[in-house]
Coordinates of C-alpha atoms in Angstrom, one line a residue:
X1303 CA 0.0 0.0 0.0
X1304 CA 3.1 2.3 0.9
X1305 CA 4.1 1.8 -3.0
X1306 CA 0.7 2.9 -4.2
X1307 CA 0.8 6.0 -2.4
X1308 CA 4.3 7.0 -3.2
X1309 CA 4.5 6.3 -6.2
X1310 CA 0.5 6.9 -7.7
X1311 CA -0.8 9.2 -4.8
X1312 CA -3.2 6.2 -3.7
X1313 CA -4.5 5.7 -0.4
X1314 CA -6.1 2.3 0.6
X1315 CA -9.4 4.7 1.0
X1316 CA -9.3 6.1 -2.5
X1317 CA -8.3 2.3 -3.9
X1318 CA -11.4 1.3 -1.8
X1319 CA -13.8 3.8 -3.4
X1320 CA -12.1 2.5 -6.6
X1321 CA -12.8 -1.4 -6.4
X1322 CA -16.0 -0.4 -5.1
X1323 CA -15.9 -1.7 -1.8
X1324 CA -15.8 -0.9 2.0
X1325 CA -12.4 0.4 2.5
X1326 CA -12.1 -1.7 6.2
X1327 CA -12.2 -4.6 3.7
X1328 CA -9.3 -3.6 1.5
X1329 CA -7.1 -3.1 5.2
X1330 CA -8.6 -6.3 6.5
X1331 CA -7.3 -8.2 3.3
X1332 CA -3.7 -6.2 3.3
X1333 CA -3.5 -7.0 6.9
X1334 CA -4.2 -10.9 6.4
X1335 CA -7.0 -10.7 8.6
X1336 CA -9.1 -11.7 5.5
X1337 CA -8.3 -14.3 2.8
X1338 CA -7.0 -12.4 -0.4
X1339 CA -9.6 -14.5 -3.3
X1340 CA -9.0 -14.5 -7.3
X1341 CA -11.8 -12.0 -7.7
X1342 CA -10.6 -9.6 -4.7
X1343 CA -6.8 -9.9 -6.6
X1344 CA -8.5 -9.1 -10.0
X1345 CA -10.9 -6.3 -9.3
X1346 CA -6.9 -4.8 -7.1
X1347 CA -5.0 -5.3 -10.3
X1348 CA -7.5 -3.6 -12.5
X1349 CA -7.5 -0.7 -10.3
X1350 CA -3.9 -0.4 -9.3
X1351 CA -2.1 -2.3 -12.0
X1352 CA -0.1 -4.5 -9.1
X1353 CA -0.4 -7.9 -10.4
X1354 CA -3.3 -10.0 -9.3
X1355 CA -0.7 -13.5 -10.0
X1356 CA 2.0 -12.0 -7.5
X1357 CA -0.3 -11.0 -5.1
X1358 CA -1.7 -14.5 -5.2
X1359 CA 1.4 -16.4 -6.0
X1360 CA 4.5 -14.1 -5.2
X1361 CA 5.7 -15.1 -8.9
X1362 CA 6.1 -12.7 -11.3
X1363 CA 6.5 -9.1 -11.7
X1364 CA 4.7 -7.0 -9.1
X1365 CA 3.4 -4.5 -11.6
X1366 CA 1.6 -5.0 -15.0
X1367 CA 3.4 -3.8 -18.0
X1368 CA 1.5 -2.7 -20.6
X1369 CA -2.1 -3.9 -19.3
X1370 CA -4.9 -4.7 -21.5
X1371 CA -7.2 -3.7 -18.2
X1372 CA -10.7 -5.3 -18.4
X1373 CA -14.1 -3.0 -18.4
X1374 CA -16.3 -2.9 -15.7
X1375 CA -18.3 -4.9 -18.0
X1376 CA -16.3 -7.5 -18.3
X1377 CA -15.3 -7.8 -14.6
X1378 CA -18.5 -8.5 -14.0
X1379 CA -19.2 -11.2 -16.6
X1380 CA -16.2 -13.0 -15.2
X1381 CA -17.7 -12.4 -11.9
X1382 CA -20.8 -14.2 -12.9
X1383 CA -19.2 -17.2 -14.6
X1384 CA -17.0 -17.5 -11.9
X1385 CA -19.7 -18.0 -9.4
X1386 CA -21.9 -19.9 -10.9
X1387 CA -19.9 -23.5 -11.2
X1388 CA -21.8 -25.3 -13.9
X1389 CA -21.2 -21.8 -16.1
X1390 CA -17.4 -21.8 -15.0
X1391 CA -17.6 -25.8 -16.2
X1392 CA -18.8 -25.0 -19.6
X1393 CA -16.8 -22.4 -20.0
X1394 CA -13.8 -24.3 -19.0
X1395 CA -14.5 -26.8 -21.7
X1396 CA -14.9 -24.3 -24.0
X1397 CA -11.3 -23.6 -23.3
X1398 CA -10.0 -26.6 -25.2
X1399 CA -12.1 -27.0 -27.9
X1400 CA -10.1 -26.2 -31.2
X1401 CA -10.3 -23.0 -33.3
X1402 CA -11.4 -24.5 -36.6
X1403 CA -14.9 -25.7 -33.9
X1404 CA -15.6 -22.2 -33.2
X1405 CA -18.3 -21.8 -35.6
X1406 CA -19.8 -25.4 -35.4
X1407 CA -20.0 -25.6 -31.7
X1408 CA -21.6 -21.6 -31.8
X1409 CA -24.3 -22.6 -34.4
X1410 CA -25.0 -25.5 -31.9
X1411 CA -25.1 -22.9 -29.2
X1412 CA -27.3 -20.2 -30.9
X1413 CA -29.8 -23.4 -31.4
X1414 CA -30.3 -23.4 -28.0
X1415 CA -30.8 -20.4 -27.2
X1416 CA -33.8 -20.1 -29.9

């Protein structure tokens, strides 16, 4: 947290307001009186650019070079997948299936949906 403020002018409160949470949460987490998650490590790195893998991990490069940040938007679509665990099973199939299936498997998708 010292880091942040030195070097970006950002106190835990203004991160807080950021993330869009309590900021008694964000100095519960940094004090290790509350587990760090994935999604609490995402929604930091997104706001702060400090890497959500080495806060996690400790591997890696602190801060994110050259970030392709995520929307809003899409922090919240991972968000949902993420908690629902039949989504997050699907989707984690999805993750192998090869490119030259794209189309097949969405045509069979969109035929659901109809």
């Amino acid at each position: 947290m010292d880091f942040l403020l030195e070097t970006k002018g950002l106190n835990p409160r203004s991160i807080a307001l950021r993330m869009k949470i309590h900021h008694t949460n964000l100095y519960r987490v940094a004090a290790g009186k509350r587990p760090l998650t994935s999604t609490f490590a995402v929604n930091f790195e997104h706001h702060t650019n400090i890497s959500s893998v080495w806060l996690t991990t400790g591997e890696g490069d602190m801060i994110k070079a050259n970030v392709e940040i995520f929307s809003d938007e899409e922090i919240r679509f991972f968000y949902k997948i993420k908690k629902d665990a039949k989504l997050y099973e699907l989707v984690k199939l999805l993750t192998k299936v090869k490119k030259d299936s794209y189309e097949l498997l969405k045509g069979s998708i969109l035929k659901f949906i109809k």
